[in-house]
Structure formats: C-alpha cells, structure tokens
C-alpha cells in the first residue's frame, strides 16, 4: 500500500501481507467497481462496466475531506456515495480514468483511501476481533474494519438495498443468535433491481404516534431484535435505514462475540465499556467469567493455566469456602466428561457460553444491551395479565394478539352434571386420582367408595360408575390419599390407618402406631412411601408396604392437617399448640396474643376468649409449621388464632392453602413464611372443610361452607366471583379434577357427591343425572354390582341382594 494507507492504519498495514491487503471499491449505480489509479489529471466521468443505462455523476474532489468527516449514511445510495467520497486521503489527487480496467479487476491499484473514515461509517469485523494480538480496541468507535474480497469478485452487492452493518452512521450488524459479527456480504451475481434508495422517515415527536406513551426508538429497537432473532435480517436492515435507529452498537457486538468466542480479556474490558460501574456487579461478573475460563482450561487438559486462574483470578474474590473447595476439587476430574458431570456444566461447545452471556447481561444496562427476546417477553406478560384478570379463564391456549382475552361463564363448571349417591351418612372427603379417571369418597358411614369417571365416546357426557366399596373401618373416616401411581389408597379412621389395593379392593395392612386421631395422610411424590401425622404429635414415615421407616421426635403441635410439597422436600403441618399460652395483663383482663396481630391488621377481629377458673384467659394458639423432610428440622412456624382445618399445596411447591374457621381461606408463601393472600366472603363455621386449587395453573380457589354453598375466588385478585348452590347442607370437601380442565367434585352432610361442569350448550339443565346406589345394607360386594343411572325425578334403588356382606380386607 501507499503511504496514505499507512497513515490511515498506523501499526497495522505493515503486518498485513501484500496479497491480502484491502483494495478500495467505489459504488457505481447498482454495483461496486474497483477504483482507477491515482493521477494528476482532473476528474472525468467514467462509464459503467455493465449495460445499466445512465451515467455516473462527476467526482467532486474539492471538499471531499470535509464531506467524509461529517457524512451520515441514510441508505444504500448514500452509502455508495460515502464510499466514493473517500477515494482519496488528505492531500491525495483525484483518480484518473487512464488506468486499464483489467488492472483494476486484477487488484493492481494502489490503495488511496482512508479506511479509518470508512470504518467509522461501516460496522464490519474489527481487525482486533479477528486477531486480538494486533492491539486494536474493539470497544473504540474508531476501530478499523476490513473487507477482503477475492480477486474474482467483481461486484460487492448490497443486499436488500441496505448493506448489513450500515445504519445511518450508527454501528450495527446482522446478528444471528447473538453470535455473528456485522458484515457486508459479497455476491458474484449482479442484480440491479434489488438496489434502491431508502428514505429515512422521521415522524414528529419521540412516541409512536400522538397520544401514545410508547417510545418510538425503544419500540423500533425491540422490533429489530425480534426480526433478527427469527431470521429476518434483511428486513431488519431496511428498518434500520428507514428509522435511523440501530439495535445495538459495535461495542455490544464485540462484547457478545468475545464471550461466545472465549476471548475473556476482551469480555472483561467490555464490561466497563458497556457501562457497568457498580463495584459489586463488576466483581460478580468478573467471577463468572473467570469461572468459565477455569472450567474450559480444565476441559482442554490445561491444568497449569487452570491452577493459575484459580489462584490468581478466582481465589482473590473471597468467595464462599465451600464453593472454592468445589472448584478446586474439579482439578481431580478423570476426564472432560467427568468434569462436566461433577460441575453440572455442558462444556465450551454446549450452551455454557450462552448461559454465561445471559447472566452477564443482567449487569449491563438494558438500554445498552437489550435483554433477550424482549418483545416476546412483553407480549407474554400482557397475555398472562389478561388471563389472570379473566374471572372465568378455562382455556390456556385460547389467546390472540388481535383481541383481548375473555372467557365466557358458560365455559366454567357452574352446573351440577351428576349426583352420586352411595353413602349412608355424611360424606366428609372426596379426592380425584392423579390420572383423573377415578374419584374416592370417604364417609361417616365408615366406608370408602371408588367411582369410575369417564367420557362417553369422547363426548361432553360423563359416565359415572360405582366401582368398589372398601369396608373394614370401625370408626368414621377422617382422611384418604391416593398413591402417585393410583394403585394404592390410604384411609384413616380415628387412630387407625388402612392401606388398600385399589384394583382388588383388598386391605393390605392396618397400621396402628398412632394413639390419637389421624388427620394427616400424604404420599411421597416418588411413591416409595408415605407420612402420617396425628393429634398425638407423632410424625411417622412408612414405606409403600406399610412398614415404619422413621418416627420423628414429638412435634410442638397436635396435627390437624398435613401436606407434602410436590417436589418432596418439605412438609407443612397445621394444628393446636401442645402447651397453650396464657396472656393476661396486670389486672387479669384478657388480651390478644401476639399471634393475632397478623389477622387483626388484615381486618379480622378475634373472638372473646373464655375465662378459666382463676380468671385468666387461655389463648388456644394454632400454628403453621414448615419442616424439612430430609432432616426433620423446623424451617419456620407462624402462630395463628382460630381453628385451622385443612392444608393444600400448590403444584409449584411454593404456596400452602389453609382453611380457617373464621370464614377466610389463607394462602401462605412457603419460602418466605408470609401470608400472601386472604380470600373472604365465606361465613364462619365449625365443620372441618377442605379447600383446593382449581383451573389451569391453579388460578382458582374453591372452598365449601356450612351454609351448603361453594365459594370460588380468583387466586391472584382474591375476587369472590362465584357462589354455587346445590347441596342441602354443609359442604365438607371440594376437589378439582386433574385431567379435565372444567370439572370438580364436592361432597356434603346431605350424603351426596356432586360433579360440576360447564353448562351444556351454554344453558342450564333443570334435571341432573343421579347415580343412585344404597350400600348401607351391603348390596354391593367387592364393587362388582353395577349402579343405576337415573334422573332426579326417577330415583331408583336396585333390589337388595341375598349375598351376605363381608368386609373387604
């Protein structure tokens, strides 16, 4: 190259071989052709090298230096003009047309262009990114870029009338999945119809349109990100040219590439260049980078480099000793596969660098580096908000960007579709199997009935069949629980627990380790065993065969409810404190225990406490306690007043739904131990009522009541939006079907079980089908007799059987 080139790229041109040095190109209409040699002759017009009609405007060399310094690209035409204006450097003479075109094509034209000025306009691969040892700063706005066409490339086409990487003077590029550098693509084929001028559009103001609160630049940048993410790179380039906004700068691109390519020194330097100033954030980001570098050294069997990184770059961060010891132990890995397994890391060729980039991006200002898939995230948040605000939301897949989401009440289970009659006394609990094809009910009549529930030929009609009656208890039944595979069933009556085989109806074993009322029955999620809790303060672990595996030390409460989180890690227990706390003032007047402060502040007033014989008031304190199952240690406990009746855990293991005799249902956040929500509107009652979650994503709260009605709230807003009537007396239990999106069951003191579903064809049906079968006289043995499906005005009872009844054991 000539002296001008050396001045334009100090310290770089000398290191590039003559055969690979940059050759200047000038834009000529729809194509780019090589520039002629420099000459002392005045500028002349040059003819086109193709058959495109028209002429090239003369080159004005008088003020081209000033034009170069202030030029802003606004389209492919302007980009070509900018390239033409930079044909000569300071003091150079304009080119001549006497040079042979063959010399031009062969690349025998000396470089007379100041490529530094072009690099300020184009977003191309900085040389320092291609070869970091060359010392150029990738985060500098003046970092040089280079184009390296082959000798046979006669044309450099600007795709879709906009070069990738050109954006109104702002540096940007085509980024696929955030890993590719900005580039100009070279085509060997000439297509003049694809080239045109993009006119920049500048609407007034900074918002999308008058009256809008959305910033136009932010919106366009999010659209650009979405277009690039789904592969519409050329459309994104046109949008950049027309709007004048770029998705991100070359500094962001250089940082992204440095992380994805493992250039850790450049990545650490980039944190400051991208505006990360907080000392704690910088320390955390540097630690993450050094940890990734350390693991990659180990993966490549570079033990010396890994050890130096651990000692000099990771240990000084003063991290937790356990974490540092774990990283140190990875040096002893037998091979890369063992390293990846022990570190829970998928390696440099996996997703580890992508995950690292996402974690580092959390420290970078979002205006500088837009979070991944930001537009889709905002749309998803809007969709979720509309669904949460939809009172009757039943279909999680029914959503559209063209209209707001709204479900009809006709889709919600507000109608009794079936009444199941089989118990001879009050029904205290119903529970669906995990597959949702069976329903178990327990009663005061000391029996458990298993009902088979199925769709009739994939129609909206349900077929309800009494399948089995389980006998053998001598006390009214307190609780039932299905095993995770639905093959076994637990039932408890007073202190006695029975383990049943569902298929045969046989009692496998009777468990009598407890000495008081057993209200807590829950299976471990893996199905290997179950846990029972009782008013005798015992918590006992059993295996699936009914053998005791562990007995906890006596807990502080008399357990009235028990539940295991679906992840199998924690146990929630509710009950009465074993040693009541007496709270009186100096004059002997009863005062409210500190445990009631939470309820009083929420608007629930305590009832008057009865006085004891000595004039003092005994506050019968209840508690919610969270235990760690593995260790049996108490994680936290909350003191409450008023009877706590049942507990249910959400599918995500985060929330516990606790029924309260004072008329409210409480939602507790398990990680924080705080009351998250309260659902009001139900009358107070003394009966033991079991509430439940319902609907898609557990977005509803359902509870029975002593007044014979079912209350339904929106879980997020706590809005009471439905009260259902049907039972003739108190409703003791409700349970939502896990298989069907719009079916739940309820039971009550009237001895019936009701199946609830949507209104058929959008309107109510007066007569609901009734499954009627009297089992009080033993007319069903081993569940082999079929039931009778009738209507309300045709209540039929089958003739009694002559077979003698015997308990199922």
PDB file of N, CA, C and O in Angstrom, residues 141-180:
ATOM      1  N   UNK A 141     -14.792   3.573  19.002  1.00  0.00           N
ATOM      2  CA  UNK A 141     -15.618   3.899  17.846  1.00  0.00           C
ATOM      3  C   UNK A 141     -14.797   4.047  16.583  1.00  0.00           C
ATOM      4  O   UNK A 141     -15.335   4.046  15.486  1.00  0.00           O
ATOM      5  N   UNK A 142     -13.483   4.196  16.707  1.00  0.00           N
ATOM      6  CA  UNK A 142     -12.633   4.359  15.539  1.00  0.00           C
ATOM      7  C   UNK A 142     -11.883   3.084  15.185  1.00  0.00           C
ATOM      8  O   UNK A 142     -10.919   3.111  14.447  1.00  0.00           O
ATOM      9  N   UNK A 143     -12.313   1.961  15.736  1.00  0.00           N
ATOM     10  CA  UNK A 143     -11.631   0.708  15.439  1.00  0.00           C
ATOM     11  C   UNK A 143     -11.723   0.409  13.957  1.00  0.00           C
ATOM     12  O   UNK A 143     -12.786   0.531  13.355  1.00  0.00           O
ATOM     13  N   UNK A 144     -10.598   0.028  13.299  1.00  0.00           N
ATOM     14  CA  UNK A 144     -10.621  -0.226  11.860  1.00  0.00           C
ATOM     15  C   UNK A 144     -11.373  -1.486  11.536  1.00  0.00           C
ATOM     16  O   UNK A 144     -11.483  -2.400  12.332  1.00  0.00           O
ATOM     17  N   UNK A 145     -11.938  -1.526  10.340  1.00  0.00           N
ATOM     18  CA  UNK A 145     -12.605  -2.696   9.810  1.00  0.00           C
ATOM     19  C   UNK A 145     -11.997  -3.003   8.465  1.00  0.00           C
ATOM     20  O   UNK A 145     -11.332  -2.165   7.871  1.00  0.00           O
ATOM     21  N   UNK A 146     -12.256  -4.186   7.948  1.00  0.00           N
ATOM     22  CA  UNK A 146     -11.666  -4.517   6.670  1.00  0.00           C
ATOM     23  C   UNK A 146     -12.610  -5.375   5.837  1.00  0.00           C
ATOM     24  O   UNK A 146     -13.407  -6.127   6.359  1.00  0.00           O
ATOM     25  N   UNK A 147     -12.487  -5.204   4.533  1.00  0.00           N
ATOM     26  CA  UNK A 147     -13.210  -6.019   3.582  1.00  0.00           C
ATOM     27  C   UNK A 147     -12.174  -6.773   2.785  1.00  0.00           C
ATOM     28  O   UNK A 147     -11.223  -6.187   2.294  1.00  0.00           O
ATOM     29  N   UNK A 148     -12.342  -8.062   2.617  1.00  0.00           N
ATOM     30  CA  UNK A 148     -11.342  -8.857   1.918  1.00  0.00           C
ATOM     31  C   UNK A 148     -11.999  -9.659   0.806  1.00  0.00           C
ATOM     32  O   UNK A 148     -12.209 -10.870   0.917  1.00  0.00           O
ATOM     33  N   UNK A 149     -12.388  -9.035  -0.313  1.00  0.00           N
ATOM     34  CA  UNK A 149     -12.953  -9.783  -1.432  1.00  0.00           C
ATOM     35  C   UNK A 149     -11.859 -10.526  -2.173  1.00  0.00           C
ATOM     36  O   UNK A 149     -10.703 -10.147  -2.156  1.00  0.00           O
ATOM     37  N   UNK A 150     -12.234 -11.598  -2.827  1.00  0.00           N
ATOM     38  CA  UNK A 150     -11.282 -12.328  -3.641  1.00  0.00           C
ATOM     39  C   UNK A 150     -11.080 -11.612  -4.960  1.00  0.00           C
ATOM     40  O   UNK A 150     -11.843 -10.727  -5.338  1.00  0.00           O
ATOM     41  N   UNK A 151     -10.032 -12.022  -5.698  1.00  0.00           N
ATOM     42  CA  UNK A 151      -9.689 -11.334  -6.942  1.00  0.00           C
ATOM     43  C   UNK A 151     -10.781 -11.483  -7.978  1.00  0.00           C
ATOM     44  O   UNK A 151     -10.957 -10.602  -8.819  1.00  0.00           O
ATOM     45  N   UNK A 152     -11.546 -12.573  -7.910  1.00  0.00           N
ATOM     46  CA  UNK A 152     -12.567 -12.777  -8.928  1.00  0.00           C
ATOM     47  C   UNK A 152     -13.899 -12.141  -8.581  1.00  0.00           C
ATOM     48  O   UNK A 152     -14.832 -12.167  -9.386  1.00  0.00           O
ATOM     49  N   UNK A 153     -14.022 -11.577  -7.382  1.00  0.00           N
ATOM     50  CA  UNK A 153     -15.263 -10.904  -7.017  1.00  0.00           C
ATOM     51  C   UNK A 153     -15.298  -9.531  -7.656  1.00  0.00           C
ATOM     52  O   UNK A 153     -14.690  -8.586  -7.157  1.00  0.00           O
ATOM     53  N   UNK A 154     -16.070  -9.363  -8.722  1.00  0.00           N
ATOM     54  CA  UNK A 154     -16.112  -8.078  -9.416  1.00  0.00           C
ATOM     55  C   UNK A 154     -17.119  -7.130  -8.781  1.00  0.00           C
ATOM     56  O   UNK A 154     -17.019  -5.929  -8.949  1.00  0.00           O
ATOM     57  N   UNK A 155     -18.078  -7.682  -8.075  1.00  0.00           N
ATOM     58  CA  UNK A 155     -19.118  -6.819  -7.520  1.00  0.00           C
ATOM     59  C   UNK A 155     -19.358  -7.187  -6.065  1.00  0.00           C
ATOM     60  O   UNK A 155     -19.312  -8.356  -5.695  1.00  0.00           O
ATOM     61  N   UNK A 156     -19.594  -6.206  -5.284  1.00  0.00           N
ATOM     62  CA  UNK A 156     -19.991  -6.397  -3.889  1.00  0.00           C
ATOM     63  C   UNK A 156     -21.407  -5.880  -3.776  1.00  0.00           C
ATOM     64  O   UNK A 156     -21.634  -4.678  -3.759  1.00  0.00           O
ATOM     65  N   UNK A 157     -22.374  -6.780  -3.741  1.00  0.00           N
ATOM     66  CA  UNK A 157     -23.776  -6.374  -3.790  1.00  0.00           C
ATOM     67  C   UNK A 157     -24.256  -5.975  -2.408  1.00  0.00           C
ATOM     68  O   UNK A 157     -23.902  -6.589  -1.414  1.00  0.00           O
ATOM     69  N   UNK A 158     -25.066  -4.946  -2.364  1.00  0.00           N
ATOM     70  CA  UNK A 158     -25.688  -4.521  -1.118  1.00  0.00           C
ATOM     71  C   UNK A 158     -27.061  -5.156  -1.070  1.00  0.00           C
ATOM     72  O   UNK A 158     -27.950  -4.771  -1.804  1.00  0.00           O
ATOM     73  N   UNK A 159     -27.230  -6.182  -0.208  1.00  0.00           N
ATOM     74  CA  UNK A 159     -28.467  -6.940  -0.200  1.00  0.00           C
ATOM     75  C   UNK A 159     -29.625  -6.105   0.309  1.00  0.00           C
ATOM     76  O   UNK A 159     -29.516  -5.398   1.297  1.00  0.00           O
ATOM     77  N   UNK A 160     -30.744  -6.267  -0.370  1.00  0.00           N
ATOM     78  CA  UNK A 160     -31.997  -5.630   0.030  1.00  0.00           C
ATOM     79  C   UNK A 160     -31.824  -4.128   0.218  1.00  0.00           C
ATOM     80  O   UNK A 160     -32.298  -3.552   1.178  1.00  0.00           O
ATOM     81  N   UNK A 161     -31.112  -3.527  -0.688  1.00  0.00           N
ATOM     82  CA  UNK A 161     -30.852  -2.091  -0.775  1.00  0.00           C
ATOM     83  C   UNK A 161     -30.255  -1.521   0.487  1.00  0.00           C
ATOM     84  O   UNK A 161     -30.357  -0.338   0.741  1.00  0.00           O
ATOM     85  N   UNK A 162     -29.655  -2.353   1.326  1.00  0.00           N
ATOM     86  CA  UNK A 162     -29.024  -1.836   2.538  1.00  0.00           C
ATOM     87  C   UNK A 162     -27.934  -2.792   2.947  1.00  0.00           C
ATOM     88  O   UNK A 162     -28.188  -3.965   3.182  1.00  0.00           O
ATOM     89  N   UNK A 163     -26.718  -2.299   3.052  1.00  0.00           N
ATOM     90  CA  UNK A 163     -25.614  -3.154   3.467  1.00  0.00           C
ATOM     91  C   UNK A 163     -25.796  -3.582   4.905  1.00  0.00           C
ATOM     92  O   UNK A 163     -26.147  -2.785   5.757  1.00  0.00           O
ATOM     93  N   UNK A 164     -25.551  -4.857   5.170  1.00  0.00           N
ATOM     94  CA  UNK A 164     -25.628  -5.326   6.557  1.00  0.00           C
ATOM     95  C   UNK A 164     -24.511  -4.668   7.344  1.00  0.00           C
ATOM     96  O   UNK A 164     -23.345  -4.828   7.053  1.00  0.00           O
ATOM     97  N   UNK A 165     -24.895  -3.962   8.376  1.00  0.00           N
ATOM     98  CA  UNK A 165     -23.900  -3.254   9.159  1.00  0.00           C
ATOM     99  C   UNK A 165     -23.951  -1.774   8.921  1.00  0.00           C
ATOM    100  O   UNK A 165     -23.299  -1.017   9.609  1.00  0.00           O
ATOM    101  N   UNK A 166     -24.734  -1.273   7.934  1.00  0.00           N
ATOM    102  CA  UNK A 166     -24.853   0.161   7.718  1.00  0.00           C
ATOM    103  C   UNK A 166     -26.142   0.636   8.347  1.00  0.00           C
ATOM    104  O   UNK A 166     -27.195   0.089   8.103  1.00  0.00           O
ATOM    105  N   UNK A 167     -26.085   1.650   9.150  1.00  0.00           N
ATOM    106  CA  UNK A 167     -27.292   2.127   9.809  1.00  0.00           C
ATOM    107  C   UNK A 167     -27.172   3.594  10.144  1.00  0.00           C
ATOM    108  O   UNK A 167     -26.933   3.964  11.280  1.00  0.00           O
ATOM    109  N   UNK A 168     -27.340   4.445   9.134  1.00  0.00           N
ATOM    110  CA  UNK A 168     -27.401   5.886   9.348  1.00  0.00           C
ATOM    111  C   UNK A 168     -26.246   6.403  10.193  1.00  0.00           C
ATOM    112  O   UNK A 168     -26.411   7.227  11.073  1.00  0.00           O
ATOM    113  N   UNK A 169     -25.094   5.896   9.939  1.00  0.00           N
ATOM    114  CA  UNK A 169     -23.936   6.357  10.680  1.00  0.00           C
ATOM    115  C   UNK A 169     -23.733   5.675  11.990  1.00  0.00           C
ATOM    116  O   UNK A 169     -22.701   5.819  12.613  1.00  0.00           O
ATOM    117  N   UNK A 170     -24.732   4.901  12.471  1.00  0.00           N
ATOM    118  CA  UNK A 170     -24.584   4.173  13.728  1.00  0.00           C
ATOM    119  C   UNK A 170     -24.069   2.780  13.425  1.00  0.00           C
ATOM    120  O   UNK A 170     -24.478   2.156  12.462  1.00  0.00           O
ATOM    121  N   UNK A 171     -23.188   2.309  14.245  1.00  0.00           N
ATOM    122  CA  UNK A 171     -22.623   0.987  14.018  1.00  0.00           C
ATOM    123  C   UNK A 171     -23.593  -0.070  14.472  1.00  0.00           C
ATOM    124  O   UNK A 171     -24.204   0.021  15.520  1.00  0.00           O
ATOM    125  N   UNK A 172     -23.750  -1.086  13.671  1.00  0.00           N
ATOM    126  CA  UNK A 172     -24.654  -2.186  13.978  1.00  0.00           C
ATOM    127  C   UNK A 172     -24.295  -3.348  13.083  1.00  0.00           C
ATOM    128  O   UNK A 172     -23.401  -3.264  12.278  1.00  0.00           O
ATOM    129  N   UNK A 173     -25.020  -4.423  13.185  1.00  0.00           N
ATOM    130  CA  UNK A 173     -24.732  -5.535  12.315  1.00  0.00           C
ATOM    131  C   UNK A 173     -25.810  -6.565  12.341  1.00  0.00           C
ATOM    132  O   UNK A 173     -26.755  -6.493  13.090  1.00  0.00           O
ATOM    133  N   UNK A 174     -25.654  -7.516  11.461  1.00  0.00           N
ATOM    134  CA  UNK A 174     -26.578  -8.636  11.412  1.00  0.00           C
ATOM    135  C   UNK A 174     -26.119  -9.669  12.419  1.00  0.00           C
ATOM    136  O   UNK A 174     -25.062 -10.244  12.285  1.00  0.00           O
ATOM    137  N   UNK A 175     -26.906  -9.904  13.439  1.00  0.00           N
ATOM    138  CA  UNK A 175     -26.530 -10.824  14.498  1.00  0.00           C
ATOM    139  C   UNK A 175     -27.516 -11.972  14.511  1.00  0.00           C
ATOM    140  O   UNK A 175     -28.699 -11.762  14.697  1.00  0.00           O
ATOM    141  N   UNK A 176     -27.042 -13.169  14.263  1.00  0.00           N
ATOM    142  CA  UNK A 176     -27.875 -14.353  14.336  1.00  0.00           C
ATOM    143  C   UNK A 176     -27.598 -15.052  15.659  1.00  0.00           C
ATOM    144  O   UNK A 176     -26.495 -15.508  15.908  1.00  0.00           O
ATOM    145  N   UNK A 177     -28.646 -15.132  16.519  1.00  0.00           N
ATOM    146  CA  UNK A 177     -28.496 -15.728  17.855  1.00  0.00           C
ATOM    147  C   UNK A 177     -27.406 -15.032  18.661  1.00  0.00           C
ATOM    148  O   UNK A 177     -26.805 -15.620  19.547  1.00  0.00           O
ATOM    149  N   UNK A 178     -27.096 -13.786  18.278  1.00  0.00           N
ATOM    150  CA  UNK A 178     -26.154 -13.012  19.073  1.00  0.00           C
ATOM    151  C   UNK A 178     -24.720 -13.446  18.917  1.00  0.00           C
ATOM    152  O   UNK A 178     -23.893 -13.094  19.739  1.00  0.00           O
ATOM    153  N   UNK A 179     -24.366 -14.202  17.890  1.00  0.00           N
ATOM    154  CA  UNK A 179     -23.011 -14.728  17.828  1.00  0.00           C
ATOM    155  C   UNK A 179     -22.243 -14.310  16.579  1.00  0.00           C
ATOM    156  O   UNK A 179     -21.056 -14.547  16.512  1.00  0.00           O
ATOM    157  N   UNK A 180     -22.896 -13.705  15.588  1.00  0.00           N
ATOM    158  CA  UNK A 180     -22.207 -13.346  14.358  1.00  0.00           C
ATOM    159  C   UNK A 180     -21.862 -11.870  14.361  1.00  0.00           C
ATOM    160  O   UNK A 180     -22.632 -11.033  14.816  1.00  0.00           O
TER     161      UNK A 180
END
